[in-house]
Amino acid sequence: MHERAAGDPPSPTPRPPLLEPRGPPETVAFGGAPLYEDPFAWLEACGARDAGVLAHLSAENRYAAAVLAHTKPLQARAEGLLSEAAAAAALADAAAAAAAAEDAAADGAAPPDALSGGVHLAAEAAGGAGGGGVWQPGRGFGAAGVAVGGHMYWSVRPAGLLRLVHYRRPLAPTGTARSAGEGAGGGEGAGGGASGAAVVFDENEAAAAAAAAGRGGYELRRLEPSPRGGRVAAVEAEGPGPGPATLRVLRLSGGGAVAEAGPLATAGPVAWACPEAGTGGRENGGLEGKGQGVEQLLFLDASECCVRALALPPAQHRSGSSNSGSGGDGASGKGGAEAEAAGVPVYSDPFRVRARLWRGPLGADGWAVFVAGVAPDGCDCEVRCLPPGGEPIAGLPARLSGGGGGSGSSSGGAGAGWIDLFAGGDASARVAVSAWGGWLFARRCSAGDPGGALLAAPAPTAADGGRGLRWRQLLAAGPGCRLKALHLPPPPPAGAGPGAAPGHGLLLCRVRGEGGGGWSEALVARPLVFEGASDGGGDSGSGGSPALAARAAPDVPVPLPPSAVLHAALWTAGGSSDGGGAGGGGVGQLRLTFSSLINPPTQLRLDLPTGAASARPAGGAPPGFDPAAHRTASLAAPAPDGARVPVTLAWNEPARRALAAAGLAPPLVLFAYGSYGLPEREAAFAAPRALLMRLGFTVGVAHVRGGGWLGRGWAEAGRGAARKGAASLGDLAAAADALAAGGWCERRRLALAGGSAGGWLVGGALARRPGLAAAAVLTVPCLDPLGPLVRRGEGSLEWGAPCDGTFGPADAAALAAWSPYQRIGALARGPAPGAAAAPEAAARAGGGGDLPGAPHLLVRCALHDAEVGFADATKAVARLRAARAAGGADGQRGGPRPPAPMLLLRALPGGHNAYEASAREGALAAAFLAEALVEGGAGALGRALGAGDDWARLGWP
């Protein structure tokens, strides 16, 4: 089948499907006042298994396919490109993951505390029982081995076997430090040949048992030895990557490993809350309140929001029989009570996003467990610490102490349990905490201090219950600077002293520049020298200030491309593990992984003393993709309130020239998200965007307020119903106007794109000004943010919550004024015929004003989306269809170009990220945009770009 030429008669298409309401509309009210009528509220109750709903969504899929049937040649080529890109990315990602594991295992490699925007590298690296990289995916403990709790653990892959076998043997009485000589005793394949070696866990046997039980696959995600030496915790799953996992506790004895507790559903991270064997008086800390020698295993449950503690009796008190559950005497004195068998809740994330759990060295030869609540932007909003000897079920947060979970309501008494390092009282505050020797370090920022500051405090203990915890500011970011990440050297050696502090560290900072209208930022590495620490750790216990100071050395520029997104960072410190003393001992090497709109994931290695840098691919590049064929630009769009909104642009230069040679105006797709303070979502490399550039589109990103592109202050400026309506929506409109006025595209060649929370941004902007753009693609969009708030009382960080008074009638009225679903009529009708745009809008648009009529819309939902239900998109399209049908604009194609705007709905099985993995849907979206924006549609676009081998000249064969 060939594409239609401009004069060909139209192909017959079915009429758009209409979804009929079931019963009278529901009146949605808040605070006693009616807000709006919802004729499709029943969709949420019936769910995705309703036969009538499934039939309707199938009809929508068929209708969308029929409307775009003549673009199948373009769709087929685009789908092939995306499929090739996905396959290449998967292979490259596997290689990059292996390289990253090697980097992380390198001697002296130090991950950051956290990267703002959701990248937490410290949790995995510091979460091991031996600290800093005890367990490496695919390598286990390594052939050299690590020392934990009086034993040396190591991993080898015996000859002829596909998987690792993990061994241990007792350390010599005088040797507790890591030593390669204490490891496998013969290298790869030697295994149990070392004297006194015993098998701890055989992955080959576990995989065979999983296959015999009919499970789909097997992966050992983590093996965590107890510091007391009597047990290991195994986290297992049916396959690699994220997904459900189970936790089992294995008791170690002369006869091997015996199942003692589990399986329990877990999200992965685990941490033993007990001191090392042979650490003297600390064994008699708060843990002993549950019985002499009780061990507590903390784990993140399957909800990812709750940390639980599993109490286990002394290993020597158990019989030799196998026990597949944690009942009997393994239930911490509760006689096998079901609540304690599943673990006692000890922490929950206040935002119900997810919790973090890790274990790290703290104090003199001690270990602490840390938990953190994660805000929707992926950064920690509060952090608590269980110091060495602390009792996990003591000092619980108030939100847990009121009920549920066995003895989880125990307060435990002051000083016995959890210590608040940073409480979550300020919803705008974000914090990242690191432990080193006898000190805690923290980066903290908030709406009042968006740049942030570096703080330090002597390590708390279970004895003082944190009463002596006093944070002192070491450094402030300063004007035009944001602290993005802190690196510290590897932990100090044993016996370093209770007040040991690092000699130096490294800060990554974003520094505001003068280019791009005053909004551009550069990344710099700022070496730190710590001074003044003593073994006493200062006089914090008596009210004095900690005897620790920090000074910053000159910044080292990090040569990243403009508007690059930082994904990961690793610092290899120079000098000794204590930081090299006051002189610093060198600042080492920095390894970063980044991407941008035109740069696939890339690793940059920067030698900090010399500034020399080298780059290599890190996976994810489509086959044949050539960054050199692409160009980028940036501008700052003036918002109505005077703010300058960053806009990043990218395009394929040969494709753009090909369109110009054919007399076609270049189309532009402007992406926007603008919620939860997330920056990485905005301008990272993505194959569907590369495809659009390959097809001649310019791709833009509007970094509107509410997102995190310029830090916490920028994010807070767009949080809340009123601010989002005024700032975020106004910023997106300003960006679109600036692009039209600046000659980047004609208004009729401009499309907007938003997904998830970006749906209420793009949908709200178009509901306010339907002629702002010619088309929009909305993927798993939240188009009715008001409904969950007022109908079910669900709150969020973005809006507040009715239950605690942070979302009230005034907020509901402000949200209803711009929410897409509540203003669906304006979006259906478009501007009144002949009506011009508002004078200020016309001026911003360069005199062209807004477009007449409603925009073309492609709306995409996922049937099993747990974050944004399919009902949001389905009911919005149903109301739009009804309104357009009533007005005579039903979206049917009546000729070579549609006389009425297209309105298409796609539905896929799957969750929130279903469309990211679908090459077919990515190709259909590209065809939709070609039809909506290019004069002559997909056929004209294909003829302009050429066919067959001619496509190779455009930088992506």
mmCIF file of N, CA and C in Angstrom, residues 555-603:
data_model
loop_
_atom_site.group_PDB
_atom_site.id
_atom_site.type_symbol
_atom_site.label_atom_id
_atom_site.label_comp_id
_atom_site.label_asym_id
_atom_site.label_seq_id
_atom_site.Cartn_x
_atom_site.Cartn_y
_atom_site.Cartn_z
ATOM 1 N N ASP A 555 37.867 25.690 41.516
ATOM 2 C CA ASP A 555 37.000 24.800 40.745
ATOM 3 C C ASP A 555 37.720 24.254 39.517
ATOM 4 N N VAL A 556 37.378 23.001 39.172
ATOM 5 C CA VAL A 556 37.871 22.380 37.940
ATOM 6 C C VAL A 556 36.688 22.243 36.988
ATOM 7 N N PRO A 557 36.683 22.932 35.842
ATOM 8 C CA PRO A 557 35.545 22.810 34.911
ATOM 9 C C PRO A 557 35.401 21.387 34.401
ATOM 10 N N VAL A 558 34.150 20.935 34.299
ATOM 11 C CA VAL A 558 33.839 19.621 33.748
ATOM 12 C C VAL A 558 33.303 19.836 32.337
ATOM 13 N N PRO A 559 34.000 19.352 31.305
ATOM 14 C CA PRO A 559 33.618 19.667 29.917
ATOM 15 C C PRO A 559 32.446 18.826 29.414
ATOM 16 N N LEU A 560 31.239 19.194 29.829
ATOM 17 C CA LEU A 560 30.029 18.533 29.338
ATOM 18 C C LEU A 560 29.401 19.355 28.216
ATOM 19 N N PRO A 561 28.688 18.719 27.294
ATOM 20 C CA PRO A 561 27.974 19.473 26.264
ATOM 21 C C PRO A 561 26.896 20.354 26.892
ATOM 22 N N PRO A 562 26.451 21.378 26.182
ATOM 23 C CA PRO A 562 25.384 22.229 26.715
ATOM 24 C C PRO A 562 24.124 21.410 27.015
ATOM 25 N N SER A 563 23.478 21.730 28.117
ATOM 26 C CA SER A 563 22.213 21.104 28.518
ATOM 27 C C SER A 563 22.330 19.603 28.719
ATOM 28 N N ALA A 564 23.524 19.123 29.077
ATOM 29 C CA ALA A 564 23.695 17.695 29.329
ATOM 30 C C ALA A 564 23.043 17.314 30.649
ATOM 31 N N VAL A 565 22.542 16.085 30.716
ATOM 32 C CA VAL A 565 21.933 15.525 31.919
ATOM 33 C C VAL A 565 22.930 14.561 32.544
ATOM 34 N N LEU A 566 23.182 14.730 33.831
ATOM 35 C CA LEU A 566 24.136 13.889 34.536
ATOM 36 C C LEU A 566 23.416 12.673 35.103
ATOM 37 N N HIS A 567 23.905 11.455 34.765
ATOM 38 C CA HIS A 567 23.267 10.214 35.200
ATOM 39 C C HIS A 567 24.004 9.525 36.346
ATOM 40 N N ALA A 568 25.313 9.589 36.371
ATOM 41 C CA ALA A 568 26.081 8.869 37.390
ATOM 42 C C ALA A 568 27.440 9.522 37.534
ATOM 43 N N ALA A 569 28.062 9.304 38.691
ATOM 44 C CA ALA A 569 29.381 9.874 38.946
ATOM 45 C C ALA A 569 30.159 8.968 39.889
ATOM 46 N N LEU A 570 31.478 8.906 39.705
ATOM 47 C CA LEU A 570 32.346 8.117 40.568
ATOM 48 C C LEU A 570 33.669 8.862 40.660
ATOM 49 N N TRP A 571 34.174 8.993 41.868
ATOM 50 C CA TRP A 571 35.431 9.714 42.097
ATOM 51 C C TRP A 571 36.463 8.757 42.661
ATOM 52 N N THR A 572 37.622 8.694 42.046
ATOM 53 C CA THR A 572 38.754 7.960 42.593
ATOM 54 C C THR A 572 39.690 8.972 43.223
ATOM 55 N N ALA A 573 39.755 8.950 44.559
ATOM 56 C CA ALA A 573 40.505 9.964 45.282
ATOM 57 C C ALA A 573 41.995 9.738 45.144
ATOM 58 N N GLY A 574 42.747 10.814 45.209
ATOM 59 C CA GLY A 574 44.187 10.709 45.279
ATOM 60 C C GLY A 574 44.634 10.611 46.721
ATOM 61 N N GLY A 575 45.838 10.144 46.958
ATOM 62 C CA GLY A 575 46.349 10.056 48.318
ATOM 63 C C GLY A 575 45.831 8.831 49.027
ATOM 64 N N SER A 576 45.987 8.800 50.345
ATOM 65 C CA SER A 576 45.599 7.647 51.147
ATOM 66 C C SER A 576 44.131 7.664 51.457
ATOM 67 N N SER A 577 43.634 6.584 52.080
ATOM 68 C CA SER A 577 42.208 6.450 52.339
ATOM 69 C C SER A 577 41.702 7.437 53.349
ATOM 70 N N ASP A 578 42.601 8.074 54.119
ATOM 71 C CA ASP A 578 42.131 9.073 55.067
ATOM 72 C C ASP A 578 42.083 10.452 54.449
ATOM 73 N N GLY A 579 42.256 10.500 53.132
ATOM 74 C CA GLY A 579 42.141 11.768 52.445
ATOM 75 C C GLY A 579 43.468 12.449 52.192
ATOM 76 N N GLY A 580 44.540 11.878 52.644
ATOM 77 C CA GLY A 580 45.832 12.449 52.325
ATOM 78 C C GLY A 580 46.265 13.556 53.242
ATOM 79 N N GLY A 581 45.528 13.757 54.354
ATOM 80 C CA GLY A 581 45.938 14.788 55.284
ATOM 81 C C GLY A 581 45.558 16.154 54.798
ATOM 82 N N ALA A 582 46.067 17.168 55.479
ATOM 83 C CA ALA A 582 45.677 18.540 55.169
ATOM 84 C C ALA A 582 46.115 18.960 53.795
ATOM 85 N N GLY A 583 47.147 18.352 53.282
ATOM 86 C CA GLY A 583 47.610 18.741 51.964
ATOM 87 C C GLY A 583 46.771 18.212 50.843
ATOM 88 N N GLY A 584 45.928 17.244 51.080
ATOM 89 C CA GLY A 584 45.039 16.736 50.055
ATOM 90 C C GLY A 584 45.567 15.523 49.357
ATOM 91 N N GLY A 585 46.872 15.454 49.051
ATOM 92 C CA GLY A 585 47.418 14.260 48.431
ATOM 93 C C GLY A 585 46.911 14.025 47.035
ATOM 94 N N GLY A 586 46.490 15.088 46.320
ATOM 95 C CA GLY A 586 45.964 14.922 44.977
ATOM 96 C C GLY A 586 44.449 14.827 44.997
ATOM 97 N N VAL A 587 43.831 15.129 43.869
ATOM 98 C CA VAL A 587 42.373 15.119 43.816
ATOM 99 C C VAL A 587 41.822 14.042 42.911
ATOM 100 N N GLY A 588 42.677 13.252 42.290
ATOM 101 C CA GLY A 588 42.222 12.039 41.630
ATOM 102 C C GLY A 588 41.509 12.234 40.316
ATOM 103 N N GLN A 589 40.651 11.238 40.001
ATOM 104 C CA GLN A 589 39.949 11.185 38.720
ATOM 105 C C GLN A 589 38.450 11.135 38.949
ATOM 106 N N LEU A 590 37.732 11.831 38.095
ATOM 107 C CA LEU A 590 36.271 11.853 38.143
ATOM 108 C C LEU A 590 35.730 11.168 36.897
ATOM 109 N N ARG A 591 34.809 10.220 37.104
ATOM 110 C CA ARG A 591 34.158 9.522 35.990
ATOM 111 C C ARG A 591 32.665 9.832 36.025
ATOM 112 N N LEU A 592 32.161 10.389 34.944
ATOM 113 C CA LEU A 592 30.766 10.800 34.850
ATOM 114 C C LEU A 592 30.092 10.097 33.680
ATOM 115 N N THR A 593 28.809 9.792 33.842
ATOM 116 C CA THR A 593 27.985 9.334 32.724
ATOM 117 C C THR A 593 26.923 10.382 32.477
ATOM 118 N N PHE A 594 26.811 10.827 31.236
ATOM 119 C CA PHE A 594 25.866 11.887 30.887
ATOM 120 C C PHE A 594 25.219 11.583 29.550
ATOM 121 N N SER A 595 24.176 12.318 29.235
ATOM 122 C CA SER A 595 23.583 12.290 27.901
ATOM 123 C C SER A 595 22.962 13.653 27.643
ATOM 124 N N SER A 596 22.568 13.876 26.414
ATOM 125 C CA SER A 596 21.843 15.093 26.042
ATOM 126 C C SER A 596 20.913 14.737 24.897
ATOM 127 N N LEU A 597 20.229 15.719 24.356
ATOM 128 C CA LEU A 597 19.317 15.438 23.247
ATOM 129 C C LEU A 597 20.037 14.811 22.065
ATOM 130 N N ILE A 598 21.313 15.164 21.861
ATOM 131 C CA ILE A 598 22.046 14.634 20.701
ATOM 132 C C ILE A 598 23.244 13.796 21.113
ATOM 133 N N ASN A 599 23.452 13.566 22.391
ATOM 134 C CA ASN A 599 24.555 12.725 22.867
ATOM 135 C C ASN A 599 23.998 11.500 23.559
ATOM 136 N N PRO A 600 24.126 10.299 22.955
ATOM 137 C CA PRO A 600 23.746 9.086 23.679
ATOM 138 C C PRO A 600 24.575 8.960 24.949
ATOM 139 N N PRO A 601 24.164 8.096 25.886
ATOM 140 C CA PRO A 601 24.927 7.963 27.130
ATOM 141 C C PRO A 601 26.421 7.804 26.881
ATOM 142 N N THR A 602 27.197 8.635 27.548
ATOM 143 C CA THR A 602 28.628 8.736 27.331
ATOM 144 C C THR A 602 29.332 8.813 28.679
ATOM 145 N N GLN A 603 30.476 8.131 28.800
ATOM 146 C CA GLN A 603 31.263 8.243 30.025
ATOM 147 C C GLN A 603 32.431 9.188 29.781
#
